[in-house]
């Protein structure tokens, strides 16, 4: 088939690789002249690693990332709020923290060998005849017609409304600022750690291994949650005062890694959307990844779900001899048993960790935290963490 893919993010590149290696002629269209990753670090779960294994990239990613064995969360008084161990799901299981730039380089570097044609500077603004899609960019160029078009341009997708006019994607009221730090002593290795003050402050540290330049083999991605309405004012504020008066009392060791910083240089903003589209496709044109099912970052599943979308789409098309539109609907029905569950869980859990006032933190501390320590609940929580909680079964191609 001739396949057109919009978006050079994790989902778009993974779909391009999976479909090209299945024998299809793939054109990847990217809006920027020089594609680049957005964000600092992400946590690859067993599901995402299984998808990367299907793409023959898991060993490279493991070598460049950092093994994560557990998730730890404490409040500002040092009380344990969250303690999730991958061993509660399966002995020896773990995630891999990785810099987004490194994952981008890994996926992007595999595109030429797979035969993917990459066209940059092509900002797609319109989809014509979704039954046999033709893609138009803002310079008046036309690409296609394609037998299949995949829209993977992120949670803020400008094309989503043209396929699903009733789609909704409001911005979550809480965003974050991110930065990447060297961790030469690997003091933060082995775990994703978070500290909460009520639910109004959440600071986290994720080991991510190598940086994109390969200069530091032990790096760290740190984030600080901020209400979206106050993001610009936050980054216009006094950096030293924030470090000394707000971060240091909560987490002195993490604040020490910022001692050499003098301003907000190296920090980036992150916004998140609650995406709801109903059916993802129209004809032979489909949404994929965050464009179809973006959520808050609370469960850290965005990249993992996009990777699974991609490899399961290629697998479905490889074994289904029905028309493309029919195969896409079957793929979507199967994927939504997974993505839908995580959308609901993310929406339910986010207020416990990011909200104003004392009600939701009290619910977390008095109900969620005690219950999460029960044996049966720990296993379910571990499955939620690892990305393996799903209605139905995993197709063999991405079985962790």
Tab-separated table of N, CA and C in Angstrom, residues 204-308:
chain	number	residue	atom	x	y	z
A	204	UNK	N	9.389	15.764	40.470
A	204	UNK	CA	9.803	14.397	40.186
A	204	UNK	C	11.192	14.337	39.575
A	205	UNK	N	11.809	13.172	39.710
A	205	UNK	CA	13.140	12.930	39.137
A	205	UNK	C	13.149	11.542	38.519
A	206	UNK	N	13.459	11.488	37.224
A	206	UNK	CA	13.472	10.240	36.471
A	206	UNK	C	14.853	10.010	35.885
A	207	UNK	N	15.531	8.916	36.229
A	207	UNK	CA	16.813	8.610	35.567
A	207	UNK	C	16.579	8.290	34.099
A	208	UNK	N	17.390	8.884	33.217
A	208	UNK	CA	17.173	8.701	31.779
A	208	UNK	C	18.427	8.239	31.035
A	209	UNK	N	19.522	7.989	31.731
A	209	UNK	CA	20.706	7.485	31.040
A	209	UNK	C	21.399	8.555	30.223
A	210	UNK	N	21.750	8.207	28.988
A	210	UNK	CA	22.530	9.095	28.134
A	210	UNK	C	21.718	10.304	27.684
A	211	UNK	N	22.414	11.417	27.478
A	211	UNK	CA	21.778	12.570	26.859
A	211	UNK	C	21.931	12.450	25.337
A	212	UNK	N	21.204	13.263	24.564
A	212	UNK	CA	21.255	13.120	23.095
A	212	UNK	C	22.650	13.271	22.495
A	213	UNK	N	23.540	14.023	23.172
A	213	UNK	CA	24.902	14.200	22.665
A	213	UNK	C	25.828	13.069	23.086
A	214	UNK	N	25.328	12.165	23.946
A	214	UNK	CA	26.145	11.048	24.398
A	214	UNK	C	27.238	11.427	25.373
A	215	UNK	N	27.159	12.652	25.945
A	215	UNK	CA	28.235	13.123	26.808
A	215	UNK	C	28.087	12.622	28.235
A	216	UNK	N	26.852	12.440	28.683
A	216	UNK	CA	26.623	11.997	30.062
A	216	UNK	C	25.883	10.666	30.055
A	217	UNK	N	26.504	9.597	30.561
A	217	UNK	CA	25.819	8.300	30.574
A	217	UNK	C	24.803	8.165	31.701
A	218	UNK	N	24.826	9.086	32.663
A	218	UNK	CA	23.881	9.017	33.775
A	218	UNK	C	23.211	10.369	33.927
A	219	UNK	N	22.114	10.524	33.237
A	219	UNK	CA	21.381	11.771	33.276
A	219	UNK	C	20.073	11.622	34.027
A	220	UNK	N	19.441	12.761	34.273
A	220	UNK	CA	18.228	12.813	35.068
A	220	UNK	C	17.286	13.833	34.452
A	221	UNK	N	16.012	13.479	34.327
A	221	UNK	CA	14.984	14.435	33.927
A	221	UNK	C	14.202	14.813	35.173
A	222	UNK	N	14.120	16.101	35.457
A	222	UNK	CA	13.331	16.551	36.600
A	222	UNK	C	12.171	17.404	36.109
A	223	UNK	N	11.054	17.337	36.822
A	223	UNK	CA	9.906	18.161	36.463
A	223	UNK	C	9.284	18.751	37.717
A	224	UNK	N	8.627	19.882	37.512
A	224	UNK	CA	7.933	20.605	38.580
A	224	UNK	C	6.578	20.997	38.017
A	225	UNK	N	5.501	20.575	38.650
A	225	UNK	CA	4.171	20.860	38.130
A	225	UNK	C	3.787	22.315	38.415
A	226	UNK	N	3.075	22.911	37.467
A	226	UNK	CA	2.661	24.310	37.564
A	226	UNK	C	1.277	24.435	36.928
A	227	UNK	N	0.353	25.177	37.547
A	227	UNK	CA	-0.916	25.441	36.870
A	227	UNK	C	-0.666	26.122	35.524
A	228	UNK	N	-1.377	25.689	34.510
A	228	UNK	CA	-1.156	26.222	33.164
A	228	UNK	C	-1.310	27.740	33.137
A	229	UNK	N	-2.286	28.246	33.872
A	229	UNK	CA	-2.526	29.690	33.879
A	229	UNK	C	-1.328	30.474	34.409
A	230	UNK	N	-0.462	29.814	35.179
A	230	UNK	CA	0.672	30.520	35.758
A	230	UNK	C	2.020	30.146	35.184
A	231	UNK	N	2.046	29.380	34.076
A	231	UNK	CA	3.324	28.905	33.531
A	231	UNK	C	4.239	30.043	33.101
A	232	UNK	N	3.708	31.008	32.366
A	232	UNK	CA	4.553	32.102	31.881
A	232	UNK	C	5.100	32.922	33.044
A	233	UNK	N	4.245	33.212	34.017
A	233	UNK	CA	4.700	33.980	35.176
A	233	UNK	C	5.746	33.194	35.968
A	234	UNK	N	5.566	31.874	36.049
A	234	UNK	CA	6.524	31.050	36.789
A	234	UNK	C	7.910	31.161	36.174
A	235	UNK	N	7.998	31.019	34.853
A	235	UNK	CA	9.296	31.059	34.177
A	235	UNK	C	9.844	32.479	34.030
A	236	UNK	N	9.021	33.463	34.370
A	236	UNK	CA	9.519	34.844	34.396
A	236	UNK	C	9.945	35.240	35.806
A	237	UNK	N	9.774	34.327	36.754
A	237	UNK	CA	10.078	34.621	38.140
A	237	UNK	C	11.548	34.445	38.475
A	238	UNK	N	11.853	34.578	39.748
A	238	UNK	CA	13.231	34.522	40.252
A	238	UNK	C	13.642	33.056	40.400
A	239	UNK	N	14.579	32.623	39.568
A	239	UNK	CA	15.014	31.227	39.584
A	239	UNK	C	15.664	30.863	40.918
A	240	UNK	N	16.565	31.683	41.383
A	240	UNK	CA	17.282	31.381	42.618
A	240	UNK	C	16.333	31.301	43.806
A	241	UNK	N	15.344	32.177	43.835
A	241	UNK	CA	14.378	32.151	44.936
A	241	UNK	C	13.574	30.864	44.904
A	242	UNK	N	13.166	30.426	43.705
A	242	UNK	CA	12.418	29.154	43.597
A	242	UNK	C	13.274	27.983	44.065
A	243	UNK	N	14.512	27.954	43.623
A	243	UNK	CA	15.392	26.846	43.994
A	243	UNK	C	15.621	26.803	45.500
A	244	UNK	N	15.888	27.953	46.117
A	244	UNK	CA	16.254	27.987	47.529
A	244	UNK	C	15.046	27.919	48.463
A	245	UNK	N	13.948	28.554	48.067
A	245	UNK	CA	12.814	28.682	48.976
A	245	UNK	C	11.726	27.637	48.760
A	246	UNK	N	11.654	27.074	47.542
A	246	UNK	CA	10.578	26.122	47.274
A	246	UNK	C	11.103	24.709	47.027
A	247	UNK	N	12.102	24.561	46.149
A	247	UNK	CA	12.601	23.221	45.847
A	247	UNK	C	13.474	22.670	46.972
A	248	UNK	N	14.395	23.460	47.482
A	248	UNK	CA	15.356	22.954	48.467
A	248	UNK	C	14.704	22.417	49.740
A	249	UNK	N	13.687	23.103	50.313
A	249	UNK	CA	13.041	22.532	51.503
A	249	UNK	C	12.358	21.196	51.234
A	250	UNK	N	11.871	20.986	50.008
A	250	UNK	CA	11.205	19.729	49.671
A	250	UNK	C	12.204	18.625	49.358
A	251	UNK	N	13.289	18.990	48.656
A	251	UNK	CA	14.191	17.950	48.144
A	251	UNK	C	15.604	18.515	48.023
A	252	UNK	N	16.342	18.585	49.120
A	252	UNK	CA	17.671	19.223	49.100
A	252	UNK	C	18.635	18.601	48.090
A	253	UNK	N	18.648	17.273	47.981
A	253	UNK	CA	19.597	16.617	47.065
A	253	UNK	C	19.331	16.987	45.616
A	254	UNK	N	18.064	17.114	45.256
A	254	UNK	CA	17.735	17.490	43.889
A	254	UNK	C	18.083	18.958	43.646
A	255	UNK	N	17.803	19.801	44.623
A	255	UNK	CA	18.137	21.223	44.485
A	255	UNK	C	19.634	21.418	44.304
A	256	UNK	N	20.433	20.544	44.914
A	256	UNK	CA	21.888	20.678	44.811
A	256	UNK	C	22.377	20.506	43.376
A	257	UNK	N	21.649	19.715	42.566
A	257	UNK	CA	22.042	19.525	41.168
A	257	UNK	C	21.840	20.790	40.343
A	258	UNK	N	21.104	21.753	40.899
A	258	UNK	CA	20.843	23.006	40.190
A	258	UNK	C	21.706	24.152	40.705
A	259	UNK	N	22.677	23.838	41.556
A	259	UNK	CA	23.494	24.900	42.158
A	259	UNK	C	24.241	25.722	41.118
A	260	UNK	N	24.601	25.109	40.003
A	260	UNK	CA	25.360	25.830	38.978
A	260	UNK	C	24.460	26.622	38.036
A	261	UNK	N	23.167	26.393	38.117
A	261	UNK	CA	22.239	27.124	37.249
A	261	UNK	C	22.005	28.527	37.795
A	262	UNK	N	21.882	29.471	36.887
A	262	UNK	CA	21.633	30.849	37.292
A	262	UNK	C	20.273	31.365	36.834
A	263	UNK	N	19.643	30.644	35.911
A	263	UNK	CA	18.346	31.106	35.409
A	263	UNK	C	17.586	29.907	34.856
A	264	UNK	N	16.507	30.202	34.149
A	264	UNK	CA	15.619	29.143	33.656
A	264	UNK	C	16.090	28.551	32.327
A	265	UNK	N	17.250	28.911	31.853
A	265	UNK	CA	17.771	28.341	30.606
A	265	UNK	C	17.851	26.821	30.743
A	266	UNK	N	17.375	26.122	29.740
A	266	UNK	CA	17.372	24.665	29.782
A	266	UNK	C	16.070	24.073	30.269
A	267	UNK	N	15.160	24.913	30.777
A	267	UNK	CA	13.837	24.442	31.175
A	267	UNK	C	12.869	24.603	30.009
A	268	UNK	N	11.929	23.682	29.896
A	268	UNK	CA	10.901	23.774	28.862
A	268	UNK	C	9.537	23.524	29.473
A	269	UNK	N	8.511	24.064	28.848
A	269	UNK	CA	7.139	23.880	29.303
A	269	UNK	C	6.541	22.617	28.704
A	270	UNK	N	5.598	22.046	29.407
A	270	UNK	CA	4.847	20.908	28.892
A	270	UNK	C	3.369	21.110	29.212
A	271	UNK	N	2.542	20.998	28.186
A	271	UNK	CA	1.088	21.075	28.330
A	271	UNK	C	0.495	19.728	27.959
A	272	UNK	N	-0.642	19.403	28.540
A	272	UNK	CA	-1.270	18.108	28.300
A	272	UNK	C	-2.754	18.322	28.007
A	273	UNK	N	-3.304	17.403	27.227
A	273	UNK	CA	-4.703	17.509	26.831
A	273	UNK	C	-5.459	16.227	27.128
A	274	UNK	N	-6.717	16.396	27.425
A	274	UNK	CA	-7.620	15.269	27.626
A	274	UNK	C	-8.383	15.075	26.321
A	275	UNK	N	-7.902	14.155	25.493
A	275	UNK	CA	-8.423	13.991	24.135
A	275	UNK	C	-9.556	12.975	24.109
A	276	UNK	N	-10.670	13.379	23.528
A	276	UNK	CA	-11.824	12.489	23.376
A	276	UNK	C	-12.368	12.658	21.966
A	277	UNK	N	-12.302	11.594	21.164
A	277	UNK	CA	-12.702	11.712	19.759
A	277	UNK	C	-13.788	10.721	19.343
A	278	UNK	N	-14.136	9.759	20.209
A	278	UNK	CA	-15.022	8.699	19.745
A	278	UNK	C	-14.248	7.809	18.784
A	279	UNK	N	-14.822	7.534	17.638
A	279	UNK	CA	-14.126	6.722	16.639
A	279	UNK	C	-12.938	7.494	16.080
A	280	UNK	N	-11.804	6.799	15.901
A	280	UNK	CA	-10.577	7.465	15.492
A	280	UNK	C	-10.494	7.705	13.983
A	281	UNK	N	-11.203	6.924	13.192
A	281	UNK	CA	-10.967	6.973	11.751
A	281	UNK	C	-12.164	7.513	10.984
A	282	UNK	N	-11.850	7.962	9.802
A	282	UNK	CA	-12.859	8.245	8.777
A	282	UNK	C	-12.326	7.633	7.495
A	283	UNK	N	-13.007	6.606	7.015
A	283	UNK	CA	-12.522	5.903	5.842
A	283	UNK	C	-11.162	5.294	6.095
A	284	UNK	N	-10.224	5.562	5.179
A	284	UNK	CA	-8.870	5.013	5.279
A	284	UNK	C	-7.907	6.001	5.914
A	285	UNK	N	-8.436	6.920	6.704
A	285	UNK	CA	-7.625	7.907	7.404
A	285	UNK	C	-7.891	7.757	8.901
A	286	UNK	N	-6.837	7.620	9.697
A	286	UNK	CA	-7.024	7.374	11.127
A	286	UNK	C	-6.079	8.201	11.973
A	287	UNK	N	-6.549	8.546	13.147
A	287	UNK	CA	-5.699	9.153	14.165
A	287	UNK	C	-4.916	8.063	14.874
A	288	UNK	N	-3.784	8.441	15.483
A	288	UNK	CA	-2.941	7.475	16.199
A	288	UNK	C	-2.195	8.208	17.302
A	289	UNK	N	-1.940	7.529	18.420
A	289	UNK	CA	-1.184	8.117	19.514
A	289	UNK	C	-1.963	9.211	20.220
A	290	UNK	N	-1.263	10.241	20.675
A	290	UNK	CA	-1.904	11.308	21.436
A	290	UNK	C	-2.962	12.043	20.629
A	291	UNK	N	-2.864	12.052	19.321
A	291	UNK	CA	-3.906	12.678	18.505
A	291	UNK	C	-5.245	11.981	18.695
A	292	UNK	N	-5.201	10.688	19.063
A	292	UNK	CA	-6.428	9.907	19.249
A	292	UNK	C	-6.830	9.790	20.700
A	293	UNK	N	-5.848	9.753	21.627
A	293	UNK	CA	-6.213	9.430	23.013
A	293	UNK	C	-5.251	10.047	24.026
A	294	UNK	N	-4.855	11.294	23.816
A	294	UNK	CA	-3.960	11.948	24.761
A	294	UNK	C	-4.576	12.058	26.148
A	295	UNK	N	-3.730	11.972	27.175
A	295	UNK	CA	-4.181	12.062	28.560
A	295	UNK	C	-3.222	12.952	29.353
A	296	UNK	N	-3.525	13.093	30.637
A	296	UNK	CA	-2.563	13.748	31.530
A	296	UNK	C	-1.340	12.842	31.654
A	297	UNK	N	-0.224	13.365	32.165
A	297	UNK	CA	0.987	12.547	32.274
A	297	UNK	C	1.036	11.712	33.547
A	298	UNK	N	-0.044	11.682	34.319
A	298	UNK	CA	0.024	11.071	35.634
A	298	UNK	C	0.453	9.610	35.589
A	299	UNK	N	-0.008	8.864	34.568
A	299	UNK	CA	0.367	7.457	34.455
A	299	UNK	C	1.542	7.238	33.507
A	300	UNK	N	2.006	8.286	32.858
A	300	UNK	CA	3.199	8.197	32.025
A	300	UNK	C	3.109	7.194	30.895
A	301	UNK	N	1.938	7.101	30.249
A	301	UNK	CA	1.742	6.043	29.258
A	301	UNK	C	1.692	6.542	27.820
A	302	UNK	N	1.803	7.843	27.590
A	302	UNK	CA	1.587	8.376	26.251
A	302	UNK	C	2.427	7.741	25.170
A	303	UNK	N	3.750	7.731	25.351
A	303	UNK	CA	4.635	7.158	24.334
A	303	UNK	C	4.432	5.662	24.199
A	304	UNK	N	4.183	4.977	25.315
A	304	UNK	CA	3.976	3.531	25.275
A	304	UNK	C	2.722	3.166	24.489
A	305	UNK	N	1.644	3.905	24.720
A	305	UNK	CA	0.405	3.631	23.990
A	305	UNK	C	0.576	3.921	22.499
A	306	UNK	N	1.316	4.980	22.178
A	306	UNK	CA	1.544	5.305	20.765
A	306	UNK	C	2.376	4.225	20.083
A	307	UNK	N	3.403	3.725	20.761
A	307	UNK	CA	4.226	2.656	20.192
A	307	UNK	C	3.386	1.408	19.930
A	308	UNK	N	2.505	1.078	20.865
A	308	UNK	CA	1.657	-0.091	20.682
A	308	UNK	C	0.645	0.129	19.561
